[in-house]
Amino acid sequence: MIISLILKKIRQAVTDLLPIILVIAFFQIVVLKQPLPHLGEVLFGALLVVAGLALFVQGLEMGLFPIGEAMAQALARKGSLFWLLFFAFALGFSTTVAEPALIAVAAEAAEIAGAGGLIDSSREALQQYAFGLRMVVAFSVGLAILIGVMRIIRGWPIHYLIIGGYVIVMLMTTIAPSEIIGIAYDAGGVTTSTITVPLVTALGVGLASTIRGRSPLLDGFGLIAFASLLPMIFVMGYGLLIFR
Amino acid sequence: MEFIADFSKLLLATCRDVLPIIILITVYQFLVLRQPIPHLRRLIVGGVYVIIGLALFLAGLDKALFPLGKIMAAQLSDPVFIYGADIMVSQADWKAYGWVYLFAAMIGFATTIAEPSLIAVAFKANEVSAGTISQWGLRITVAIGAAIGISLGTFRIVTGTPLYLYILVGYTIVIVQTFFAPKNIIPLAYDSGGVTTSTVTVPLVAALGLGLAASVPGRNPALDGFGLIAIVCLCPIITVMGYAQFMHWHSQRKK
């Protein structure tokens, strides 16, 4: 029984990874005409990836989703708007502020701004700029989850908020310094990590299925959309404020 | 031995990622909610699975996929491979980069299929929609969007056209589609942009973008390397809504 379950998970994981293996093999052998280097190491790595993915998916169903939904239900039953919104903000802020991808992007952005003469290129100034950027992105993700939760509670239609956000992004692009625009656009994508996404999704769906009159499909999704939109606006705002 | 050291480093990093979530939930349990969590043991076991699974996954990627993918991205965007050994070029010819666009599209599709965040969202969407949204249908549609996005993004780096034009056109398409797409797919479509760019896709896409920006004549890696992720985030929104529109139109016509 357990063995057949494990085999099923592993078969799923192999299916998930098959496309990558095919693409790499095709380009390596047919296009670049080179043998696969370190074959043993690659196979060992692939084995780890399969085992890891199978374990992750199992943990997702057992732990991450139920925790997110349990928190959503408990908070909705408690009925305190303040504590719910505070939870939403803290979840977004705390999972983003130490995100390795964000730290890397912020450091790189500081290099660019320093080399372009936009900020003082001393080590201290660069670090300060990178730290400020991280704080701005983390704050905006927290605010995004908060707005998203508010939307689920009130039942606001998502498209007006998102389209409004798009219009603000485009307007700010016309006035923001060009060195920050690429970074701002990318900041939206790098903030949503593999553990945050399932948790935030479960929170949204849990809230929407607990609050009367909300549909899980129509109202439960959309939190991640806010979390990838708001950082763009705030990072451009940060650029406008700093580069003067 | 070296591997064990690498793996423990990744395990520690994953624990650090999870730490703020654990602190937040514990504080809320004790100070705000003040009630026992049902099935606590099962939840903890599940959480441990997630942490170990993710660390294994990342260790495997570091060992197998990332080095190979990065070398291939560098080789494919190398001017010697593209133009031949003896030709010096000062202006990039966008037509010469066919293999790069194809590699970008295929690796984008393949990494998106394996993206754990997308697997999670597809699972939830399938459950919530009572099976009307199929997991593989959503994942393949998103992956096609990501493939188009990465291909378009590499084309942008090769030609050096301004990023905001692509974003402006993309936003316009999304806004127009929003008014015609079936209502219940819209929030999921908006979300699918953000989930594409995660653990597997970002490192490879970033390597491809930086490699191209550094090797294509006339591009500045500091400025042109950015923006690829933004385009990759945008295209799945368009394909998911497009697929829902197509299915809607198809079922209407059959009636």
Short mmCIF file of C-alpha atoms in Angstrom, two decimals:
data_model
loop_
_atom_site.label_atom_id
_atom_site.label_comp_id
_atom_site.label_asym_id
_atom_site.label_seq_id
_atom_site.Cartn_x
_atom_site.Cartn_y
_atom_site.Cartn_z
CA MET A 1 0.00 0.00 0.00
CA ILE A 2 2.65 2.49 1.11
CA ILE A 3 5.10 1.21 -1.48
CA SER A 4 2.61 1.67 -4.31
CA LEU A 5 1.95 5.21 -3.06
CA ILE A 6 5.67 6.01 -3.04
CA LEU A 7 6.06 4.52 -6.52
CA LYS A 8 3.20 6.66 -7.77
CA LYS A 9 4.79 9.84 -6.37
CA ILE A 10 8.13 8.95 -7.91
CA ARG A 11 6.55 8.21 -11.28
CA GLN A 12 4.86 11.60 -11.16
CA ALA A 13 8.15 13.31 -10.33
CA VAL A 14 9.90 11.56 -13.23
CA THR A 15 7.15 12.74 -15.60
CA ASP A 16 7.56 16.29 -14.27
CA LEU A 17 11.27 16.25 -14.99
CA LEU A 18 11.28 14.38 -18.29
CA PRO A 19 10.99 17.53 -20.48
CA ILE A 20 14.14 19.06 -18.96
CA ILE A 21 16.14 15.91 -19.58
CA LEU A 22 14.95 15.71 -23.20
CA VAL A 23 15.70 19.37 -23.93
CA ILE A 24 19.21 19.24 -22.44
CA ALA A 25 20.02 15.97 -24.20
CA PHE A 26 18.73 17.27 -27.55
CA PHE A 27 20.77 20.48 -27.46
CA GLN A 28 23.88 18.85 -26.09
CA ILE A 29 23.98 15.99 -28.57
CA VAL A 30 22.23 17.30 -31.71
CA VAL A 31 22.96 21.04 -31.71
CA LEU A 32 26.22 21.52 -29.82
CA LYS A 33 27.44 18.03 -30.80
CA GLN A 34 29.13 17.37 -27.48
CA PRO A 35 28.95 14.40 -25.12
CA LEU A 36 27.20 14.82 -21.78
CA PRO A 37 29.93 15.73 -19.26
CA HIS A 38 30.20 14.07 -15.82
CA LEU A 39 27.43 11.61 -16.64
CA GLY A 40 27.57 9.91 -13.24
CA GLU A 41 27.27 13.19 -11.36
CA VAL A 42 24.38 14.33 -13.54
CA LEU A 43 22.50 11.08 -13.00
CA PHE A 44 23.05 11.28 -9.24
CA GLY A 45 21.75 14.86 -9.29
CA ALA A 46 18.71 13.84 -11.31
CA LEU A 47 17.97 11.11 -8.76
CA LEU A 48 18.05 13.68 -5.95
CA VAL A 49 15.76 16.00 -7.91
CA VAL A 50 13.19 13.22 -8.42
CA ALA A 51 13.27 12.16 -4.75
CA GLY A 52 13.11 15.78 -3.59
CA LEU A 53 10.16 16.66 -5.80
CA ALA A 54 8.21 13.54 -4.72
CA LEU A 55 8.83 14.36 -1.06
CA PHE A 56 7.94 18.03 -1.55
CA VAL A 57 4.61 17.22 -3.21
CA GLN A 58 3.75 14.74 -0.44
CA GLY A 59 4.60 17.35 2.22
CA LEU A 60 2.54 19.93 0.36
CA GLU A 61 -0.61 17.83 0.69
CA MET A 62 0.10 16.79 4.27
CA GLY A 63 1.54 19.96 5.78
CA LEU A 64 1.72 23.20 3.86
CA PHE A 65 -1.81 23.33 2.41
CA PRO A 66 -3.58 22.22 5.63
CA ILE A 67 -1.58 24.73 7.71
CA GLY A 68 -2.51 27.60 5.39
CA GLU A 69 -6.17 26.61 5.39
CA ALA A 70 -6.30 25.99 9.14
CA MET A 71 -4.84 29.45 9.79
CA ALA A 72 -7.30 31.05 7.38
CA GLN A 73 -10.27 29.33 9.03
CA ALA A 74 -9.12 30.08 12.57
CA LEU A 75 -8.52 33.75 11.72
CA ALA A 76 -11.84 34.09 9.93
CA ARG A 77 -13.69 32.52 12.88
CA LYS A 78 -11.94 34.83 15.33
CA GLY A 79 -13.46 37.70 13.39
CA SER A 80 -10.83 40.31 14.15
CA LEU A 81 -10.02 42.22 10.97
CA PHE A 82 -6.92 43.79 12.50
CA TRP A 83 -5.25 40.49 13.41
CA LEU A 84 -6.12 38.97 10.04
CA LEU A 85 -4.65 41.89 8.10
CA PHE A 86 -1.62 41.97 10.40
CA PHE A 87 -1.07 38.26 9.70
CA ALA A 88 -1.33 38.88 5.96
CA PHE A 89 1.20 41.72 6.06
CA ALA A 90 3.63 39.87 8.34
CA LEU A 91 3.49 36.75 6.14
CA GLY A 92 4.35 38.73 3.00
CA PHE A 93 7.03 40.88 4.63
CA SER A 94 8.84 38.16 6.62
CA THR A 95 9.04 35.61 3.80
CA THR A 96 10.34 38.18 1.32
CA VAL A 97 12.87 40.16 3.33
CA ALA A 98 15.42 37.33 3.60
CA GLU A 99 14.71 35.75 0.19
CA PRO A 100 18.10 34.86 -1.40
CA ALA A 101 16.96 35.77 -4.92
CA LEU A 102 15.96 39.23 -3.71
CA ILE A 103 19.27 39.76 -1.86
CA ALA A 104 21.15 38.87 -5.06
CA VAL A 105 19.06 41.19 -7.24
CA ALA A 106 19.37 44.07 -4.75
CA ALA A 107 23.17 43.73 -4.61
CA GLU A 108 23.37 43.67 -8.39
CA ALA A 109 21.08 46.69 -8.67
CA ALA A 110 23.34 48.61 -6.27
CA GLU A 111 26.38 47.81 -8.46
CA ILE A 112 24.58 49.18 -11.51
CA ALA A 113 23.42 52.33 -9.76
CA GLY A 114 26.93 52.90 -8.38
CA ALA A 115 28.60 52.34 -11.76
CA GLY A 116 26.09 54.67 -13.41
CA GLY A 117 26.98 57.44 -10.96
CA LEU A 118 23.42 57.63 -9.64
CA ILE A 119 24.48 57.03 -6.06
CA ASP A 120 27.78 57.47 -4.29
CA SER A 121 29.86 54.41 -5.21
CA SER A 122 31.41 53.91 -1.77
CA ARG A 123 30.86 50.49 -0.21
CA GLU A 124 28.70 51.90 2.51
CA ALA A 125 26.41 53.78 0.12
CA LEU A 126 25.97 50.69 -2.04
CA GLN A 127 25.03 48.54 0.94
CA GLN A 128 22.62 51.15 2.19
CA TYR A 129 20.97 51.34 -1.23
CA ALA A 130 20.68 47.54 -1.53
CA PHE A 131 19.23 47.32 1.99
CA GLY A 132 16.70 50.05 1.20
CA LEU A 133 15.68 48.23 -1.96
CA ARG A 134 15.12 44.98 -0.05
CA MET A 135 13.01 46.74 2.57
CA VAL A 136 10.91 48.45 -0.09
CA VAL A 137 10.25 45.16 -1.90
CA ALA A 138 9.44 43.28 1.34
CA PHE A 139 7.12 46.08 2.49
CA SER A 140 5.33 46.10 -0.86
CA VAL A 141 4.83 42.32 -0.81
CA GLY A 142 3.39 42.57 2.71
CA LEU A 143 1.08 45.34 1.60
CA ALA A 144 0.12 43.32 -1.49
CA ILE A 145 -0.98 40.30 0.56
CA LEU A 146 -2.86 42.67 2.89
CA ILE A 147 -4.71 44.30 -0.03
CA GLY A 148 -5.39 40.86 -1.52
CA VAL A 149 -6.90 39.58 1.76
CA MET A 150 -8.96 42.77 2.06
CA ARG A 151 -10.25 42.10 -1.45
CA ILE A 152 -11.32 38.56 -0.51
CA ILE A 153 -13.18 39.85 2.58
CA ARG A 154 -14.96 42.64 0.75
CA GLY A 155 -15.45 40.71 -2.50
CA TRP A 156 -13.98 43.44 -4.73
CA PRO A 157 -13.59 42.32 -8.35
CA ILE A 158 -9.91 41.61 -8.99
CA HIS A 159 -9.59 42.98 -12.49
CA TYR A 160 -10.21 46.63 -11.59
CA LEU A 161 -7.43 46.50 -9.00
CA ILE A 162 -4.95 44.73 -11.29
CA ILE A 163 -5.71 46.89 -14.32
CA GLY A 164 -5.42 49.99 -12.10
CA GLY A 165 -2.02 48.66 -11.02
CA TYR A 166 -0.96 48.16 -14.65
CA VAL A 167 -1.91 51.77 -15.46
CA ILE A 168 0.15 53.03 -12.49
CA VAL A 169 3.12 50.89 -13.61
CA MET A 170 2.97 52.35 -17.12
CA LEU A 171 2.61 55.93 -15.87
CA MET A 172 5.54 55.53 -13.48
CA THR A 173 7.67 54.03 -16.25
CA THR A 174 7.47 57.34 -18.12
CA ILE A 175 8.92 59.32 -15.19
CA ALA A 176 11.18 56.77 -13.42
CA PRO A 177 14.95 56.83 -14.10
CA SER A 178 15.81 54.26 -16.80
CA GLU A 179 18.40 52.47 -14.58
CA ILE A 180 15.69 51.32 -12.17
CA ILE A 181 12.99 50.23 -14.64
CA GLY A 182 14.43 46.80 -15.56
CA ILE A 183 15.12 46.01 -11.90
CA ALA A 184 11.65 47.16 -10.87
CA TYR A 185 9.99 44.97 -13.51
CA ASP A 186 12.00 41.92 -12.44
CA ALA A 187 11.45 42.59 -8.71
CA GLY A 188 7.85 41.48 -9.18
CA GLY A 189 8.89 38.03 -10.37
CA VAL A 190 11.65 37.14 -7.93
CA THR A 191 9.69 37.70 -4.74
CA THR A 192 7.40 34.69 -4.78
CA SER A 193 9.30 31.69 -3.39
CA THR A 194 8.42 28.01 -3.53
CA ILE A 195 7.25 27.84 0.08
CA THR A 196 5.39 31.16 0.08
CA VAL A 197 3.28 30.37 -3.01
CA PRO A 198 1.50 27.24 -1.66
CA LEU A 199 1.00 28.84 1.76
CA VAL A 200 -0.43 32.08 0.34
CA THR A 201 -2.64 30.14 -2.10
CA ALA A 202 -3.99 27.98 0.74
CA LEU A 203 -4.61 31.11 2.83
CA GLY A 204 -6.60 32.76 0.03
CA VAL A 205 -8.63 29.65 -0.83
CA GLY A 206 -9.21 28.93 2.89
CA LEU A 207 -10.51 32.45 3.50
CA ALA A 208 -12.72 32.44 0.43
CA SER A 209 -14.30 29.11 1.37
CA THR A 210 -14.88 30.15 5.01
CA ILE A 211 -16.38 33.60 4.41
CA ARG A 212 -20.00 33.37 3.31
CA GLY A 213 -20.78 34.54 -0.21
CA ARG A 214 -17.23 34.13 -1.55
CA SER A 215 -16.32 31.57 -4.20
CA PRO A 216 -12.94 29.85 -3.72
CA LEU A 217 -12.18 29.94 -7.43
CA LEU A 218 -13.29 33.52 -8.05
CA ASP A 219 -12.04 35.09 -4.81
CA GLY A 220 -9.50 32.63 -3.42
CA PHE A 221 -6.86 33.13 -6.10
CA GLY A 222 -5.20 36.42 -6.94
CA LEU A 223 -2.99 37.02 -3.89
CA ILE A 224 0.17 36.14 -5.83
CA ALA A 225 -0.88 38.49 -8.63
CA PHE A 226 -0.84 41.42 -6.18
CA ALA A 227 2.50 40.24 -4.78
CA SER A 228 4.08 40.38 -8.23
CA LEU A 229 2.52 43.73 -9.18
CA LEU A 230 3.05 45.99 -6.17
CA PRO A 231 6.86 45.61 -5.94
CA MET A 232 7.16 47.08 -9.45
CA ILE A 233 5.33 50.24 -8.39
CA PHE A 234 7.20 50.61 -5.11
CA VAL A 235 10.68 49.99 -6.57
CA MET A 236 10.09 52.65 -9.23
CA GLY A 237 8.90 54.97 -6.48
CA TYR A 238 12.08 54.20 -4.53
CA GLY A 239 14.14 55.07 -7.61
CA LEU A 240 12.32 58.37 -8.04
CA LEU A 241 12.89 59.23 -4.41
CA ILE A 242 16.58 58.25 -4.23
CA PHE A 243 17.90 59.48 -7.58
CA ARG A 244 17.34 63.20 -7.05
CA MET B 1 31.79 14.29 1.96
CA GLU B 2 31.70 17.43 -0.12
CA PHE B 3 28.17 16.59 -1.13
CA ILE B 4 27.04 16.19 2.47
CA ALA B 5 28.44 19.63 3.27
CA ASP B 6 26.62 21.15 0.28
CA PHE B 7 23.40 19.42 1.21
CA SER B 8 23.50 20.55 4.84
CA LYS B 9 24.11 24.10 3.64
CA LEU B 10 20.98 23.92 1.46
CA LEU B 11 19.00 22.29 4.24
CA LEU B 12 20.00 25.12 6.57
CA ALA B 13 19.06 27.72 3.94
CA THR B 14 15.63 26.12 3.44
CA CYS B 15 15.09 26.06 7.22
CA ARG B 16 15.97 29.76 7.32
CA ASP B 17 13.36 30.42 4.62
CA VAL B 18 10.73 28.60 6.65
CA LEU B 19 11.74 30.09 10.00
CA PRO B 20 9.74 33.35 9.70
CA ILE B 21 6.62 31.34 8.78
CA ILE B 22 7.05 29.03 11.78
CA ILE B 23 7.60 31.98 14.15
CA LEU B 24 4.58 33.84 12.77
CA ILE B 25 2.25 30.84 13.05
CA THR B 26 3.49 29.92 16.55
CA VAL B 27 3.10 33.48 17.84
CA TYR B 28 -0.41 33.61 16.41
CA GLN B 29 -1.34 30.26 17.96
CA PHE B 30 -0.21 31.29 21.43
CA LEU B 31 -1.09 34.99 21.54
CA VAL B 32 -3.98 35.57 19.15
CA LEU B 33 -5.89 32.38 18.36
CA ARG B 34 -5.18 30.50 21.63
CA GLN B 35 -6.60 27.18 20.50
CA PRO B 36 -4.97 23.85 19.68
CA ILE B 37 -4.18 23.04 16.05
CA PRO B 38 -5.94 19.90 14.80
CA HIS B 39 -3.75 17.06 13.42
CA LEU B 40 -0.62 18.83 14.65
CA ARG B 41 1.63 15.78 14.24
CA ARG B 42 0.63 15.24 10.64
CA LEU B 43 1.23 18.91 9.87
CA ILE B 44 4.70 18.82 11.38
CA VAL B 45 5.62 15.66 9.45
CA GLY B 46 4.33 17.32 6.26
CA GLY B 47 6.38 20.44 6.99
CA VAL B 48 9.52 18.36 7.50
CA TYR B 49 8.85 16.58 4.17
CA VAL B 50 8.57 19.94 2.44
CA ILE B 51 11.88 21.19 3.87
CA ILE B 52 13.86 18.00 3.17
CA GLY B 53 12.22 17.57 -0.24
CA LEU B 54 13.03 21.12 -1.31
CA ALA B 55 16.63 20.85 -0.08
CA LEU B 56 17.12 17.56 -1.99
CA PHE B 57 15.51 19.10 -5.07
CA LEU B 58 17.82 22.14 -4.96
CA ALA B 59 20.91 20.00 -4.26
CA GLY B 60 20.08 17.85 -7.29
CA LEU B 61 19.53 20.90 -9.48
CA ASP B 62 22.87 22.35 -8.35
CA LYS B 63 24.58 19.09 -9.20
CA ALA B 64 22.93 18.16 -12.46
CA LEU B 65 20.89 20.83 -14.16
CA PHE B 66 22.28 24.26 -13.32
CA PRO B 67 25.95 23.73 -14.32
CA LEU B 68 24.94 22.04 -17.58
CA GLY B 69 22.23 24.58 -18.39
CA LYS B 70 24.53 27.50 -17.73
CA ILE B 71 27.33 26.06 -19.86
CA MET B 72 24.85 25.43 -22.68
CA ALA B 73 23.43 28.94 -22.45
CA ALA B 74 26.95 30.34 -22.72
CA GLN B 75 27.89 28.06 -25.64
CA LEU B 76 24.74 28.81 -27.62
CA SER B 77 25.11 32.58 -27.24
CA ASP B 78 28.83 32.51 -28.03
CA PRO B 79 29.50 34.58 -31.22
CA VAL B 80 31.87 31.85 -32.48
CA PHE B 81 28.99 29.32 -32.47
CA ILE B 82 26.57 31.79 -34.03
CA TYR B 83 28.62 33.56 -36.68
CA GLY B 84 31.49 31.10 -37.24
CA ALA B 85 35.07 31.41 -36.10
CA ASP B 86 36.58 33.94 -38.51
CA ILE B 87 33.88 36.56 -38.75
CA MET B 88 34.04 39.67 -36.59
CA VAL B 89 30.69 41.33 -36.05
CA SER B 90 30.02 44.75 -34.61
CA GLN B 91 26.25 44.71 -35.14
CA ALA B 92 24.09 41.83 -33.93
CA ASP B 93 22.06 40.14 -36.66
CA TRP B 94 18.86 38.96 -35.00
CA LYS B 95 18.27 36.30 -37.65
CA ALA B 96 21.46 34.45 -36.66
CA TYR B 97 20.19 33.54 -33.21
CA GLY B 98 17.60 30.90 -34.17
CA TRP B 99 19.04 28.21 -31.93
CA VAL B 100 19.05 30.63 -28.99
CA TYR B 101 15.34 31.41 -29.39
CA LEU B 102 14.53 27.70 -29.71
CA PHE B 103 16.66 26.77 -26.69
CA ALA B 104 15.06 29.58 -24.68
CA ALA B 105 11.55 28.40 -25.56
CA MET B 106 12.22 24.73 -24.91
CA ILE B 107 14.13 25.17 -21.66
CA GLY B 108 11.46 27.65 -20.51
CA PHE B 109 8.73 25.11 -21.19
CA ALA B 110 10.63 22.26 -19.52
CA THR B 111 11.62 24.15 -16.36
CA THR B 112 8.13 25.56 -15.91
CA ILE B 113 6.63 22.04 -16.02
CA ALA B 114 9.00 21.06 -13.16
CA GLU B 115 8.37 24.23 -11.13
CA PRO B 116 7.14 23.17 -7.63
CA SER B 117 5.14 26.41 -7.09
CA LEU B 118 3.17 25.77 -10.26
CA ILE B 119 2.55 22.14 -9.26
CA ALA B 120 1.11 23.46 -5.98
CA VAL B 121 -1.14 26.07 -7.60
CA ALA B 122 -2.36 23.60 -10.26
CA PHE B 123 -3.19 21.07 -7.53
CA LYS B 124 -5.21 23.66 -5.61
CA ALA B 125 -6.98 24.96 -8.73
CA ASN B 126 -7.99 21.42 -9.67
CA GLU B 127 -9.34 20.76 -6.17
CA VAL B 128 -11.23 24.07 -5.89
CA SER B 129 -12.79 23.85 -9.37
CA ALA B 130 -14.02 20.31 -8.60
CA GLY B 131 -11.94 18.95 -11.46
CA THR B 132 -13.02 21.28 -14.26
CA ILE B 133 -9.52 22.79 -14.40
CA SER B 134 -7.13 19.93 -15.12
CA GLN B 135 -3.70 20.04 -13.49
CA TRP B 136 -1.81 19.14 -16.64
CA GLY B 137 -3.95 21.45 -18.78
CA LEU B 138 -3.07 24.42 -16.59
CA ARG B 139 0.59 23.49 -16.27
CA ILE B 140 1.08 22.99 -20.00
CA THR B 141 -0.74 26.23 -20.83
CA VAL B 142 1.41 28.17 -18.34
CA ALA B 143 4.56 26.46 -19.64
CA ILE B 144 3.70 27.44 -23.23
CA GLY B 145 3.29 31.03 -22.01
CA ALA B 146 6.65 30.92 -20.26
CA ALA B 147 8.27 29.43 -23.39
CA ILE B 148 6.94 32.29 -25.54
CA GLY B 149 7.99 34.80 -22.88
CA ILE B 150 11.59 33.60 -22.60
CA SER B 151 11.94 33.38 -26.36
CA LEU B 152 10.58 36.91 -26.73
CA GLY B 153 12.85 38.11 -23.93
CA THR B 154 15.98 36.75 -25.63
CA PHE B 155 14.82 38.32 -28.90
CA ARG B 156 14.55 41.64 -27.06
CA ILE B 157 18.11 41.34 -25.72
CA VAL B 158 19.47 40.46 -29.18
CA THR B 159 17.69 43.35 -30.91
CA GLY B 160 18.08 45.80 -28.01
CA THR B 161 14.53 47.08 -28.32
CA PRO B 162 13.22 48.92 -25.23
CA LEU B 163 11.67 46.75 -22.52
CA TYR B 164 8.72 49.01 -21.76
CA LEU B 165 7.31 48.50 -25.27
CA TYR B 166 6.96 44.74 -24.64
CA ILE B 167 5.40 45.32 -21.24
CA LEU B 168 3.02 47.96 -22.63
CA VAL B 169 1.83 45.65 -25.43
CA GLY B 170 1.53 42.74 -22.99
CA TYR B 171 -0.53 44.76 -20.52
CA THR B 172 -2.81 45.99 -23.29
CA ILE B 173 -3.46 42.40 -24.44
CA VAL B 174 -4.16 41.30 -20.83
CA ILE B 175 -6.58 44.21 -20.27
CA VAL B 176 -8.50 43.51 -23.49
CA GLN B 177 -8.64 39.75 -22.73
CA THR B 178 -9.90 40.42 -19.20
CA PHE B 179 -13.14 41.82 -20.61
CA PHE B 180 -13.80 38.79 -22.80
CA ALA B 181 -12.42 35.83 -20.82
CA PRO B 182 -14.71 33.65 -18.63
CA LYS B 183 -14.92 35.34 -15.19
CA ASN B 184 -13.81 32.42 -13.07
CA ILE B 185 -10.44 31.95 -14.80
CA ILE B 186 -9.28 35.57 -14.36
CA PRO B 187 -7.84 35.42 -10.79
CA LEU B 188 -6.06 32.14 -11.57
CA ALA B 189 -4.67 33.59 -14.82
CA TYR B 190 -3.29 36.64 -13.00
CA ASP B 191 -1.66 34.37 -10.41
CA SER B 192 -0.05 32.12 -13.02
CA GLY B 193 2.32 34.92 -14.00
CA GLY B 194 3.96 35.05 -10.58
CA VAL B 195 4.29 31.30 -10.03
CA THR B 196 6.22 30.63 -13.23
CA THR B 197 9.37 32.35 -12.08
CA SER B 198 10.64 30.38 -9.13
CA THR B 199 13.31 27.93 -8.04
CA VAL B 200 14.01 26.16 -11.33
CA THR B 201 13.31 28.78 -13.97
CA VAL B 202 14.93 31.93 -12.56
CA PRO B 203 18.56 30.73 -12.28
CA LEU B 204 18.57 29.32 -15.83
CA VAL B 205 16.75 32.28 -17.35
CA ALA B 206 19.03 34.74 -15.56
CA ALA B 207 22.10 32.86 -16.82
CA LEU B 208 20.77 32.92 -20.37
CA GLY B 209 19.91 36.64 -20.15
CA LEU B 210 23.24 37.70 -18.67
CA GLY B 211 25.16 35.44 -21.08
CA LEU B 212 23.39 36.96 -24.07
CA ALA B 213 23.68 40.54 -22.82
CA ALA B 214 27.43 40.00 -22.32
CA SER B 215 28.12 38.31 -25.67
CA VAL B 216 25.79 40.04 -28.16
CA PRO B 217 27.71 42.94 -29.72
CA GLY B 218 26.47 46.33 -28.56
CA ARG B 219 24.61 45.17 -25.43
CA ASN B 220 25.33 46.23 -21.89
CA PRO B 221 24.98 43.31 -19.42
CA ALA B 222 24.16 45.70 -16.57
CA LEU B 223 21.16 47.18 -18.34
CA ASP B 224 19.99 44.65 -20.94
CA GLY B 225 20.30 41.57 -18.70
CA PHE B 226 17.30 42.68 -16.68
CA GLY B 227 13.72 42.48 -17.86
CA LEU B 228 13.66 38.85 -18.99
CA ILE B 229 11.82 37.72 -15.85
CA ALA B 230 9.22 40.48 -16.29
CA ILE B 231 8.33 39.28 -19.80
CA VAL B 232 8.24 35.66 -18.60
CA CYS B 233 5.76 36.70 -15.88
CA LEU B 234 3.46 38.36 -18.37
CA CYS B 235 3.01 35.77 -21.13
CA PRO B 236 1.41 32.94 -19.07
CA ILE B 237 -1.40 35.34 -18.08
CA ILE B 238 -2.17 35.79 -21.78
CA THR B 239 -2.01 32.07 -22.67
CA VAL B 240 -4.13 30.96 -19.68
CA MET B 241 -6.88 33.46 -20.50
CA GLY B 242 -6.55 32.65 -24.19
CA TYR B 243 -6.95 28.92 -23.53
CA ALA B 244 -10.03 29.55 -21.36
CA GLN B 245 -11.50 31.77 -24.08
CA PHE B 246 -10.84 29.12 -26.70
CA MET B 247 -12.48 26.37 -24.61
CA HIS B 248 -15.46 28.63 -23.92
CA TRP B 249 -15.87 29.46 -27.62
CA HIS B 250 -15.42 25.82 -28.55
CA SER B 251 -18.13 24.57 -26.16
CA GLN B 252 -20.52 27.33 -27.31
CA ARG B 253 -20.08 26.37 -30.93
CA LYS B 254 -20.81 22.73 -30.23
CA LYS B 255 -24.20 23.52 -28.73
#
